[in-house]
Short mmCIF file of C-alpha atoms and ligand atoms in Angstrom, two decimals:
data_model
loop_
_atom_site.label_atom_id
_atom_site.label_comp_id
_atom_site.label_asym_id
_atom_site.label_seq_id
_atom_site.Cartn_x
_atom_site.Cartn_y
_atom_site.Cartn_z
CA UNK A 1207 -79.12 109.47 -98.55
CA UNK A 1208 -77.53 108.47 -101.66
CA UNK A 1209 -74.62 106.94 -103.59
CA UNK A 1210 -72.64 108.95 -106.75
CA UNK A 1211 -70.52 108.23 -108.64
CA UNK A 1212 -68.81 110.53 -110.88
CA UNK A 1213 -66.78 108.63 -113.87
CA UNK A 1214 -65.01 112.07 -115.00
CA UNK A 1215 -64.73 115.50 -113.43
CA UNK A 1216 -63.06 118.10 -115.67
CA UNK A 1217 -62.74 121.08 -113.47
CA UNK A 1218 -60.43 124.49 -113.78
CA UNK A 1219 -56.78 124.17 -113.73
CA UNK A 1220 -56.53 120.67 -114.38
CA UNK A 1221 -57.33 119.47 -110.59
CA UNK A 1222 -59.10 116.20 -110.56
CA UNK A 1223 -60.05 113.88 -113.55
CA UNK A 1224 -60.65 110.45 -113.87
CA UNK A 1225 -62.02 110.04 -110.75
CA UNK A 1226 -63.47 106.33 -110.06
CA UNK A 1227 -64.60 105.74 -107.08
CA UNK A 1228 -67.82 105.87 -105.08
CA UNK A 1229 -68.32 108.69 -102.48
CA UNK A 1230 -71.45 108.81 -99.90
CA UNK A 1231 -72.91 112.09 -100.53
CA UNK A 1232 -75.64 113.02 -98.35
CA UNK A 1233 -78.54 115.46 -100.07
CA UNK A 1234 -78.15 119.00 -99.26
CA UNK A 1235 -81.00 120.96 -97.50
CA UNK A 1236 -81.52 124.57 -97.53
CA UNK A 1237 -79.97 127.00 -95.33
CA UNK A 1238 -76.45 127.90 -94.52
CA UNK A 1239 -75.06 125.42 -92.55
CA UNK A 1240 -78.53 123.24 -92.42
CA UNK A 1241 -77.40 120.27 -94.60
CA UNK A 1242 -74.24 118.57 -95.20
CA UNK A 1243 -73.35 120.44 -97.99
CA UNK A 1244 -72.44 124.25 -97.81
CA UNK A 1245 -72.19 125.53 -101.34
CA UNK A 1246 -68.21 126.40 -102.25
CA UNK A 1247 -69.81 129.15 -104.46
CA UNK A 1248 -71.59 131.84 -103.78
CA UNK A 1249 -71.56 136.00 -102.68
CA UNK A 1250 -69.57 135.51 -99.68
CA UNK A 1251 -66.78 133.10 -98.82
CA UNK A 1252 -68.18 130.27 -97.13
CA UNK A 1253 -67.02 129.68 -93.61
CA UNK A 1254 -67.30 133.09 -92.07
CA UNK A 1255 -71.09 132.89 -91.41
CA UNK A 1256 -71.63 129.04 -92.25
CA UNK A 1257 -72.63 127.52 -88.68
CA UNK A 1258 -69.54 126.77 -86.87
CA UNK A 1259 -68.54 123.68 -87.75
CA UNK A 1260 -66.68 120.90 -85.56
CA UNK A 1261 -63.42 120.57 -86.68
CA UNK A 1262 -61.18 123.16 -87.83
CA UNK A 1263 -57.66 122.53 -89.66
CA UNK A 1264 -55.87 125.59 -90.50
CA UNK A 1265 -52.95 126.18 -92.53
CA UNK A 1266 -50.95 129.46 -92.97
CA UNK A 1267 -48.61 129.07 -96.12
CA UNK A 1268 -45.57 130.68 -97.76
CA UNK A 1269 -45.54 131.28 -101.18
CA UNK A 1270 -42.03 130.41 -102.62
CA UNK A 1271 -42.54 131.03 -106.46
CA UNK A 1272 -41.98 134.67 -107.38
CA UNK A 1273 -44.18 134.62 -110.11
CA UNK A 1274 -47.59 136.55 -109.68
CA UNK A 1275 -49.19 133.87 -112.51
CA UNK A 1276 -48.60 131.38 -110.31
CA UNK A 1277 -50.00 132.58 -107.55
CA UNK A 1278 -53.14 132.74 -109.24
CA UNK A 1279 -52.84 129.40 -110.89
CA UNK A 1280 -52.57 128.32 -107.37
CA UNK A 1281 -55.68 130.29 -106.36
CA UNK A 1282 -57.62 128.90 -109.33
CA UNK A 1283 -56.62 125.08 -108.45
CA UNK A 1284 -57.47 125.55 -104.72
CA UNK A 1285 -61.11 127.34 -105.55
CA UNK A 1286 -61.59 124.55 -107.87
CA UNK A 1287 -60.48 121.98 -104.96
CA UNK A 1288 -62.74 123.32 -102.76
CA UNK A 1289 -65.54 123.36 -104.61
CA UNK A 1290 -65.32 119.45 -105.43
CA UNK A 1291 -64.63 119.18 -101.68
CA UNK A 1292 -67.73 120.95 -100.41
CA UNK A 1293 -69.74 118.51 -102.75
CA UNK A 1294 -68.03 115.55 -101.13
CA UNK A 1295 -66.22 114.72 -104.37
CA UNK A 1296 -62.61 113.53 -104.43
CA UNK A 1297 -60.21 116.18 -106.22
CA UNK A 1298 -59.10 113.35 -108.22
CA UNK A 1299 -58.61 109.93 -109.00
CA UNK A 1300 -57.71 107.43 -106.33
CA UNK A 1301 -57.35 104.44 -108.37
CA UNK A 1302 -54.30 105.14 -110.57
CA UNK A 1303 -52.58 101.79 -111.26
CA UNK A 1304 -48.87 102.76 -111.00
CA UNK A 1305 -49.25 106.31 -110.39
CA UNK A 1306 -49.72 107.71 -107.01
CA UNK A 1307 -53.46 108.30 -106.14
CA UNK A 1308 -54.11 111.90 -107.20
CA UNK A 1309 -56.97 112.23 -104.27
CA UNK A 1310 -54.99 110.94 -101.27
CA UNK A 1311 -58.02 108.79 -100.61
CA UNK A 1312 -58.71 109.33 -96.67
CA UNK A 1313 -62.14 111.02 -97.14
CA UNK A 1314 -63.72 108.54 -99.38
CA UNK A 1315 -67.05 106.99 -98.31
CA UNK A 1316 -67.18 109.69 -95.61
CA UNK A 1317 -70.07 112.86 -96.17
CA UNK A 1318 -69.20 116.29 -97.33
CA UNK A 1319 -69.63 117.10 -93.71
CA UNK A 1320 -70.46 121.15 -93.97
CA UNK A 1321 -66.48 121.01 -95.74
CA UNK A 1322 -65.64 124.62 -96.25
CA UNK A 1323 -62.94 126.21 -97.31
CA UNK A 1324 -62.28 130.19 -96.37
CA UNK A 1325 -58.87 131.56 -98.23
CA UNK A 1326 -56.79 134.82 -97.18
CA UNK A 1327 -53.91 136.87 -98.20
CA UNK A 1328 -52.04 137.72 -96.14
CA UNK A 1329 -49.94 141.65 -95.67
CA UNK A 1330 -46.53 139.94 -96.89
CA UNK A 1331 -48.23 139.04 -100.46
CA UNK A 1332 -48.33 142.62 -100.92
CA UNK A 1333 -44.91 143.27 -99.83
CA UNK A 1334 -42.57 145.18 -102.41
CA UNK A 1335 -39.98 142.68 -104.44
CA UNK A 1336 -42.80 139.78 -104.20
CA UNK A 1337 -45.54 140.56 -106.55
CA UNK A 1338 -46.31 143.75 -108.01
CA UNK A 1339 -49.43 144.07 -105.83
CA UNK A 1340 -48.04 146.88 -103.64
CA UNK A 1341 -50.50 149.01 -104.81
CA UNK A 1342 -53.46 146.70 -104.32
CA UNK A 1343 -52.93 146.26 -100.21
CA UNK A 1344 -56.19 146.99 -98.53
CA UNK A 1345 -56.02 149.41 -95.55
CA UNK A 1346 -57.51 147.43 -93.39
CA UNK A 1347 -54.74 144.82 -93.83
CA UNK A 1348 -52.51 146.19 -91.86
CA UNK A 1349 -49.37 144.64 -90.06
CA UNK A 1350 -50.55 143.75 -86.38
CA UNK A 1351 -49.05 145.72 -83.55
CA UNK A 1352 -47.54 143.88 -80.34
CA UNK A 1353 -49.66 143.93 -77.71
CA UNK A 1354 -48.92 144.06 -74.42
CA UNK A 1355 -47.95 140.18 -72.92
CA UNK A 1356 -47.37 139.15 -76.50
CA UNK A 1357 -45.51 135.79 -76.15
CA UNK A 1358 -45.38 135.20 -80.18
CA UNK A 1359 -43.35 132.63 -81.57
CA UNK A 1360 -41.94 133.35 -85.16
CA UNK A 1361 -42.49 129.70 -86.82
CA UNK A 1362 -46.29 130.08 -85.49
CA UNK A 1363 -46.90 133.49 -86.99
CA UNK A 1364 -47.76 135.22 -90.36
CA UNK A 1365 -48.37 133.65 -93.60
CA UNK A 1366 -48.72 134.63 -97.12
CA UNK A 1367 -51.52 132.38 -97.32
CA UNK A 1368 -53.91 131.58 -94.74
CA UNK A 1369 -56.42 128.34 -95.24
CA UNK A 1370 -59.31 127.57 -93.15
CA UNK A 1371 -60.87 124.26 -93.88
CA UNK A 1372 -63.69 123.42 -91.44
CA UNK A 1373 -66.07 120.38 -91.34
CA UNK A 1374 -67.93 118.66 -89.17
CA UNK A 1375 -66.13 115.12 -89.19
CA UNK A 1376 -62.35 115.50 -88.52
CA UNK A 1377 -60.82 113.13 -91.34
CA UNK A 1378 -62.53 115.06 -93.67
CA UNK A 1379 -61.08 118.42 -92.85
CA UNK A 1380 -57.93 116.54 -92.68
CA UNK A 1381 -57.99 115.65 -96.23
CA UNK A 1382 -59.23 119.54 -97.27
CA UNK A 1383 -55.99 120.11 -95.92
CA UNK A 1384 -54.01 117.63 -97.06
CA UNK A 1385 -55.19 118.24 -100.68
CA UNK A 1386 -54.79 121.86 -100.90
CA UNK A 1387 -51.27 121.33 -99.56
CA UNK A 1388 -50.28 118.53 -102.17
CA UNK A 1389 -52.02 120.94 -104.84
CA UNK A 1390 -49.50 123.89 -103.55
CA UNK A 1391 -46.44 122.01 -103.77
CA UNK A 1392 -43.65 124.16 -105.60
CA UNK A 1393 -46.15 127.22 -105.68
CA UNK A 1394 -47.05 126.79 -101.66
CA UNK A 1395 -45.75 125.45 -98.62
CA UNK A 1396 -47.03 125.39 -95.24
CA UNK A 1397 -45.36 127.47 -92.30
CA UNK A 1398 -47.40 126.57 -89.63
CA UNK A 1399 -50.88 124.71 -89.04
CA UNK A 1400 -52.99 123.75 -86.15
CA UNK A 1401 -56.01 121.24 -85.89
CA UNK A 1402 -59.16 122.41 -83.42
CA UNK A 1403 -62.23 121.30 -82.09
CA UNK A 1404 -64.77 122.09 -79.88
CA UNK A 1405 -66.11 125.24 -82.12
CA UNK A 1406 -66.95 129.03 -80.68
CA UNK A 1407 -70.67 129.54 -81.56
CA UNK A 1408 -71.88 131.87 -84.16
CA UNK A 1409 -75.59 131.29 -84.62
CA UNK A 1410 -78.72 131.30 -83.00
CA UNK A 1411 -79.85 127.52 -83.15
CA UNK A 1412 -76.46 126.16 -82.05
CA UNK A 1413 -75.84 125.24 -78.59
CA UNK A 1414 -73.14 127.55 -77.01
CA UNK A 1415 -69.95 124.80 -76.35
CA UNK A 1416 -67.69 125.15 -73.69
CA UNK A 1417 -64.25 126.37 -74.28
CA UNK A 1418 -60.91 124.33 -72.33
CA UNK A 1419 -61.75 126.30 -69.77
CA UNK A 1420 -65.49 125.22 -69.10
CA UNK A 1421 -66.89 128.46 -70.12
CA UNK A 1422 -69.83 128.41 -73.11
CA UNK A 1423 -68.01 130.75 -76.15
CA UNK A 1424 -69.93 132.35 -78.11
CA UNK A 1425 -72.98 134.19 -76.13
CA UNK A 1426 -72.36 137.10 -77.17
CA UNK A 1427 -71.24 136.73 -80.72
CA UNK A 1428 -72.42 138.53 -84.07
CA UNK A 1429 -74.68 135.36 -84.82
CA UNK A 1430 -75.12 134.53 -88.29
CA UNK A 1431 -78.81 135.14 -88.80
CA UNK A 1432 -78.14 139.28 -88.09
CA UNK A 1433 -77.74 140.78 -91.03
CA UNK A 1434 -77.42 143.81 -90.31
CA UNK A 1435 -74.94 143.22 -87.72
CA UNK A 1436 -72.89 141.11 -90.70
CA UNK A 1437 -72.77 144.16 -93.07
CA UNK A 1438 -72.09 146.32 -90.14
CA UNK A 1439 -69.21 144.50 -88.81
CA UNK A 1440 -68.17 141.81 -90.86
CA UNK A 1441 -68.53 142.53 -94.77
CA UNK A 1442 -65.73 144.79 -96.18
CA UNK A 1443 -67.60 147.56 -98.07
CA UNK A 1444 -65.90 150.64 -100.28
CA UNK A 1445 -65.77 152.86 -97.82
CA UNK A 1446 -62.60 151.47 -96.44
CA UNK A 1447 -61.69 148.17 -99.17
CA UNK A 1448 -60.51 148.33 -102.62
CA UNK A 1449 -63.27 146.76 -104.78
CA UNK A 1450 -61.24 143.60 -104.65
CA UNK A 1451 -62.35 142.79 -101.64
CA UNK A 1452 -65.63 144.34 -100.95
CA UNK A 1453 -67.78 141.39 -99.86
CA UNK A 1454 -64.97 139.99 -98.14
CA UNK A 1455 -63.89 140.25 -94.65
CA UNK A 1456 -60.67 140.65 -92.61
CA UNK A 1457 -59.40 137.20 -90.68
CA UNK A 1458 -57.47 137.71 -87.30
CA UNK A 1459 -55.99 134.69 -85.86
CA UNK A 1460 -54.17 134.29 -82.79
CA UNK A 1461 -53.04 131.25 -81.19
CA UNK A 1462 -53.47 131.49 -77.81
CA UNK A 1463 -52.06 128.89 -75.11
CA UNK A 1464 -54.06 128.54 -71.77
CA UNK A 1465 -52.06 127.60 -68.55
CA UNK A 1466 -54.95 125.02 -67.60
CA UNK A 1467 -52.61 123.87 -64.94
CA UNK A 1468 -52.96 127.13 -62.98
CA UNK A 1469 -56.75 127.27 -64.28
CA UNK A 1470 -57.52 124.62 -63.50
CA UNK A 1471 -56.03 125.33 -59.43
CA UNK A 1472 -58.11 128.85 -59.54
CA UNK A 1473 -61.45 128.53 -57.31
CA UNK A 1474 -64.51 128.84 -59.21
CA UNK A 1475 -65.69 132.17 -57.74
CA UNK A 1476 -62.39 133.62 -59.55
CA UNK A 1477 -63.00 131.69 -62.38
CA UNK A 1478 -66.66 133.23 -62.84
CA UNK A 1479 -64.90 136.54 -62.00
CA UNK A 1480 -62.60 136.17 -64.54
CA UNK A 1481 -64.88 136.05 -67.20
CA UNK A 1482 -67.83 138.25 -65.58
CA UNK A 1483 -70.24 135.02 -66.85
CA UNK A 1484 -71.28 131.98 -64.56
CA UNK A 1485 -69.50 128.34 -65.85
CA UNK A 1486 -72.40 125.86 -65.81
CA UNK A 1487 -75.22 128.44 -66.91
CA UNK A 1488 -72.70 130.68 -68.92
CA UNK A 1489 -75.27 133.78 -67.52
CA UNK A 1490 -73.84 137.21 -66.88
CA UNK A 1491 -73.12 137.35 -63.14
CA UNK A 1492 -75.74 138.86 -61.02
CA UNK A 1493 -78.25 137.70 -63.85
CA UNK A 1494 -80.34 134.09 -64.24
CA UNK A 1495 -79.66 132.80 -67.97
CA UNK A 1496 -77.05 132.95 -71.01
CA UNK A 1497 -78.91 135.14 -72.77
CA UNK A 1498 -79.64 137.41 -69.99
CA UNK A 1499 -78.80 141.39 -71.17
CA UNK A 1500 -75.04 141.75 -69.41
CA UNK A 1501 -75.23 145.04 -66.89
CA UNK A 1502 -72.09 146.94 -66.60
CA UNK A 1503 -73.48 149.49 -64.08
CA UNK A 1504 -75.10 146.57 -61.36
CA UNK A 1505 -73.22 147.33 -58.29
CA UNK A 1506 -73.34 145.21 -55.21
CA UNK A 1507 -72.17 146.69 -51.43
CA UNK A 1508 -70.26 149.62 -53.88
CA UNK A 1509 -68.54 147.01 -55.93
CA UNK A 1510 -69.58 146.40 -59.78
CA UNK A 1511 -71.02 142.97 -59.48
CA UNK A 1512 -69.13 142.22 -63.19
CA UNK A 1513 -65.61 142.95 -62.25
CA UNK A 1514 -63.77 146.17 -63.53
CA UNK A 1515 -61.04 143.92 -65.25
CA UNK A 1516 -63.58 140.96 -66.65
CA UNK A 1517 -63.46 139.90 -69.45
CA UNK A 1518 -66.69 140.39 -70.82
CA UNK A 1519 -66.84 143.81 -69.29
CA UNK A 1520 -63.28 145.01 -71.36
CA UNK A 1521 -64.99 143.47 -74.49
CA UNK A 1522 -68.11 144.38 -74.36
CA UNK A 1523 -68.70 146.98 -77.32
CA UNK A 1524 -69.70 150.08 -74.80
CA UNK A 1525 -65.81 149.77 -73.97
CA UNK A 1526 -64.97 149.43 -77.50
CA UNK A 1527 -66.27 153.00 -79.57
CA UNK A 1528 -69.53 150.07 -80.29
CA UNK A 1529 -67.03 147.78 -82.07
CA UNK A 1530 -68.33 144.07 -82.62
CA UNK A 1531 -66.19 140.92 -84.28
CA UNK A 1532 -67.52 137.42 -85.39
CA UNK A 1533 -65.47 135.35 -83.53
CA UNK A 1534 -65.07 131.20 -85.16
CA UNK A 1535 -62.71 129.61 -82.90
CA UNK A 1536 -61.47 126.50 -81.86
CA UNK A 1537 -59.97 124.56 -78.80
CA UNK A 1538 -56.74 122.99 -79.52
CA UNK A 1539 -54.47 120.35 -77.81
CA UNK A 1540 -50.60 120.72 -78.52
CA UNK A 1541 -48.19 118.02 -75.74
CA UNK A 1542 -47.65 118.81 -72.93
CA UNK A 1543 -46.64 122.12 -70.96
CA UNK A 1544 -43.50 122.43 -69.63
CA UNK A 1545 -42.30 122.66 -66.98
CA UNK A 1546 -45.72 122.50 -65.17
CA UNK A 1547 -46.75 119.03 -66.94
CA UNK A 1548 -50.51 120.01 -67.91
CA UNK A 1549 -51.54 119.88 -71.33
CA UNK A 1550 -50.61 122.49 -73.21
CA UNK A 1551 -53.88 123.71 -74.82
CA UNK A 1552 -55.56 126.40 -76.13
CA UNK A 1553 -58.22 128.52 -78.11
CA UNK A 1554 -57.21 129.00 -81.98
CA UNK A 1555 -58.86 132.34 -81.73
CA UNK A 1556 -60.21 133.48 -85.12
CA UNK A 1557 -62.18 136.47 -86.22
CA UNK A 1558 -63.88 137.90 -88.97
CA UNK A 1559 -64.71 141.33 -89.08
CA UNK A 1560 -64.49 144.73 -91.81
CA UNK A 1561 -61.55 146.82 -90.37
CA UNK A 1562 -58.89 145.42 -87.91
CA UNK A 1563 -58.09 148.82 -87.53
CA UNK A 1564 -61.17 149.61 -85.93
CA UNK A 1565 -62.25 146.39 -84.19
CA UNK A 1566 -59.34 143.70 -83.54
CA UNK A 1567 -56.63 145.87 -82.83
CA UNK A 1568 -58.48 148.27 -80.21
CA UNK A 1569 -60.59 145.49 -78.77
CA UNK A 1570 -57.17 143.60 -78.15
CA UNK A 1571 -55.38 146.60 -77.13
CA UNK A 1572 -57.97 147.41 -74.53
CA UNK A 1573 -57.77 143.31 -73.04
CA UNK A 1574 -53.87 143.37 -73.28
CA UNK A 1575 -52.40 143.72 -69.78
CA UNK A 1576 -56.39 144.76 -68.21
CA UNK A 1577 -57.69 141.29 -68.62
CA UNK A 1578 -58.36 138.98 -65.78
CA UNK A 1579 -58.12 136.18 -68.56
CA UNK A 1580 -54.15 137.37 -69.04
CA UNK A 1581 -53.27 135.51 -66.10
CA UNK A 1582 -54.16 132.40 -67.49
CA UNK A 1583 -53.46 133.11 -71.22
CA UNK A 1584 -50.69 133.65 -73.47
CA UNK A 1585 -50.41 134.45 -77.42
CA UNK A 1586 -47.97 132.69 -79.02
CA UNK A 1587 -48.87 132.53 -82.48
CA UNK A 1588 -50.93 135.91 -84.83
CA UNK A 1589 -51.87 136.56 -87.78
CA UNK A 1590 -53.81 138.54 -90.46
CA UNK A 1591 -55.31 138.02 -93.72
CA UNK A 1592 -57.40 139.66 -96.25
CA UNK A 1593 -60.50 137.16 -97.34
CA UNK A 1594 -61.78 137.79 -100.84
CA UNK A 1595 -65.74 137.69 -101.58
CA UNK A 1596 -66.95 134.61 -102.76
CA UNK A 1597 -67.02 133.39 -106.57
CA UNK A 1598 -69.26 132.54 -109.01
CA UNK A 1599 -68.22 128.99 -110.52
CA UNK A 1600 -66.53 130.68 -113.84
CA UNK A 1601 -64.35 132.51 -111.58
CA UNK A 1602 -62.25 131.72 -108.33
CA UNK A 1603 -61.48 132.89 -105.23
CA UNK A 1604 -59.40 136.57 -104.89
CA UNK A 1605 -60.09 136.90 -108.86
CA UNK A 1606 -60.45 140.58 -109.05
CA UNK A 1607 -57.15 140.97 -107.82
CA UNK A 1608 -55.68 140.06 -111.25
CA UNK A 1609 -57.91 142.64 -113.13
C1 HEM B 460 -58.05 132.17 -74.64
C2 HEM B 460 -58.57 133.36 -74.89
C3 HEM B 460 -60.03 133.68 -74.79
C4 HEM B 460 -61.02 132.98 -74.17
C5 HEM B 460 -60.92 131.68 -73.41
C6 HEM B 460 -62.24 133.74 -74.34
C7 HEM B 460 -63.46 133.37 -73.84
C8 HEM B 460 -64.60 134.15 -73.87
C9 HEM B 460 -65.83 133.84 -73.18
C10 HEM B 460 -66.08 132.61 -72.31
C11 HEM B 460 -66.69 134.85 -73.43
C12 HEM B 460 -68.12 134.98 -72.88
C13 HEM B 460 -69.15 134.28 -73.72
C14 HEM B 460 -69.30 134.86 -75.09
O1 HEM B 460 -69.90 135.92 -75.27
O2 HEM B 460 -68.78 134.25 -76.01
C15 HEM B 460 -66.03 135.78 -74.31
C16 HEM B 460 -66.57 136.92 -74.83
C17 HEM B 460 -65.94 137.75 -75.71
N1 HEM B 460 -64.63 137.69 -76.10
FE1 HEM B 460 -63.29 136.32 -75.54
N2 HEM B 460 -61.96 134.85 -75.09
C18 HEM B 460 -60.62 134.85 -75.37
C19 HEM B 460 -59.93 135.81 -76.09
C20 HEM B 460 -60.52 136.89 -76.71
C21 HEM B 460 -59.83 137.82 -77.56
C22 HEM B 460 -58.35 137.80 -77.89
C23 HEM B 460 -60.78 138.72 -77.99
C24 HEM B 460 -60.62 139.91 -78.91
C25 HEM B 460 -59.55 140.62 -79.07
C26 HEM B 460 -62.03 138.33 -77.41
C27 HEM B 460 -63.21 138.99 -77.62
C28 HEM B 460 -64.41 138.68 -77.01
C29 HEM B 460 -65.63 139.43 -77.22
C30 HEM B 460 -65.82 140.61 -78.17
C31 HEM B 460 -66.60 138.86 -76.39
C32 HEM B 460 -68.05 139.29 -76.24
C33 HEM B 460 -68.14 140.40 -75.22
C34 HEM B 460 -69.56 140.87 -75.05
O3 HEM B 460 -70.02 141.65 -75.87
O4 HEM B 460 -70.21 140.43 -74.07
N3 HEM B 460 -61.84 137.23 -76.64
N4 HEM B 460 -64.75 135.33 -74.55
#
């Protein structure tokens, strides 16, 4: 563990100089996701397969200059951001005499904390009268259709933007929000946002956590040490991306309350039957442990033993055409539910995958209305956005779209 200090930072677009003050910065160790740094730079957007972190803060954000070059200006300054960020460096100077702080100050003397930052356009940037980009919309970014039970909410949907910042101590994601906001300002503003915790798993050597509802998330993810199941699923390739975006990946996000009251009344056979998984052990049912193979054809007295509406069973890829997503979510906590007066919390579902065409939208389509979970659910908030590859430092995120 170590002290730096950095006297001067001179980065793209102007973002951060001058900065004087001291900022813990814990040594990285190798690995995605094993130290406390996860390089900004690199192949792949960071924050897809990085570990799961903590703390999530997202940000969806409407772009309210017309201009395409500032839209990339704003691109550029936010790569650039992010990059300081996931060093654990200010993205400015905090001690500025009469001038307000340009670093807003909150993070400093805290660890880079896994910071990443995972940006995505979303369909509306491509939208005719906005940009001139028309012709660069991806397929796979396609508008999402209503789903059967859809409770969305307008002010908690869509986004020309869409930020991720996740981090392992919650101040600091904070302030990755917070500066990528202030940066924004005139270019950017945010429509809606929403703070999480208590991560969905996505590798091998984390613990599976326990969703709002007890249940482990993540069992049965597309971990991040299978690579093959990352370029199957997850990376966007030529076949169905423009080259802008091969390497990237597609971001789904849906906000999705949970009526814990009525949960929380609900016996725990039902619960377990909801799911098709047991709470404390997180195993399928009629097996012993969480990583137990899940049998869709056990049948007990001429009854499956993993219900016909679970909802492990109506996700499972054998009811899906073989379809698999990386799923990165979050718990939230948002008041208080009226008129029931439980709190009114919920998963900030998020997932990653090549095509929504072929994975989100007919995985969701086939839960919609067949799920035991819809009893106790309800999505109030979507949205979709395309994620860019990663950069190299000379460059910045979503670059190739200005070819
Ligand atoms: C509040 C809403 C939701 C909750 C609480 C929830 C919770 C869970 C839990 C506890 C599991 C079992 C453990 C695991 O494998 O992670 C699971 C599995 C899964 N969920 Fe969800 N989920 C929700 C919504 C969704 C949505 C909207 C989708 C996709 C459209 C989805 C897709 C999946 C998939 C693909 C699996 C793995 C199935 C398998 O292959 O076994 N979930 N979910």
């Amino acid at each position: 563990m170590g002290l730096s200090r950095r006297d001067f930072l001179g980065v793209a677009g102007g973002v951060g100089v001058g900065v004087g003050v001291d900022r813990l910065v814990l040594p990285a160790s190798g690995g995605v996701g094993a130290g406390q740094r996860v390089a900004f730079y690199g192949a792949h957007q960071a924050g897809i397969v990085t570990e799961t972190q903590e703390y999530v803060q997202f940000g969806a954000f409407d772009v309210v200059s017309d201009s395409l070059e500032d839209l990339r200006m704003l691109l550029v300054r936010w790569s650039a951001a992010a990059a300081l960020m996931a060093q654990g460096e200010p993205v400015g100077s905090v001690q500025t005499g009469v001038a307000p702080p340009v670093d807003t100050g909150e993070a400093v003397g805290l660890p880079a904390a896994r910071l990443t930052v995972t940006f995505g356009l979303g369909p509306s940037v491509f939208g005719p009268a906005r940009f001139g980009l028309e012709d660069s919309r991806p397929g796979p970014l396609v508008d999402l259709p209503s789903f059967a039970g859809d409770a969305l909410v307008a002010g908690l949907c869509g986004g020309d933007l869409g930020v991720q910042v996740c981090a392992d101590d919650p101040v600091v994601a904070f302030h990755g929000l917070h500066s990528l906001t202030r940066l924004a300002s005139s270019v950017a503003v945010p429509r809606w946002v929403l703070a999480g915790f208590g991560r969905t798993s996505n590798s091998r050597v984390q613990r599976t956590p326990r969703n709002l509802m007890g249940f482990k998330d993540g069992t049965a993810n597309v971990m991040a040490q299978d690579t093959e199941g990352l370029s199957q699923f997850v990376w966007a390739d030529r076949s169905e991306s423009p080259g802008w975006m091969v390497g990237g990946s597609y971001m789904v996000v849906r906000r999705i309350k949970m009526l814990l009251g009525g949960w929380d009344a609900t016996g725990l056979d039902a619960q377990e039957r909801t799911f098709g998984r047991r709470k404390l052990s997180g195993a399928p049912l009629g097996a012993e442990r969480e990583d137990d193979p899940v049998d869709l054809n056990a049948r007990v007295g001429g009854l499956p033993v993993i219900p016909a509406n679970a909802h492990i069973r109506l996700a499972n890829p054998a009811y899906n055409g073989g379809q698999r997503i990386l799923r990165r979510g979050y718990s939230y906590v948002d008041g208080v539910d009226e008129p029931a007066g439980s709190l009114a919390g919920g998963l900030l579902f998020i997932c990653y995958q090549r095509d929504p065409r072929v994975q989100f939208v007919p995985i969701q389509r086939r839960l919609a209305g067949s799920d035991a979970l819809d009893q106790h659910t309800e999505h109030v908030g979507s949205a979709i956005f395309a994620c860019p590859p990663g950069t190299a430092p000379s460059g910045f995120v979503g670059a190739r779209l200005f070819d």
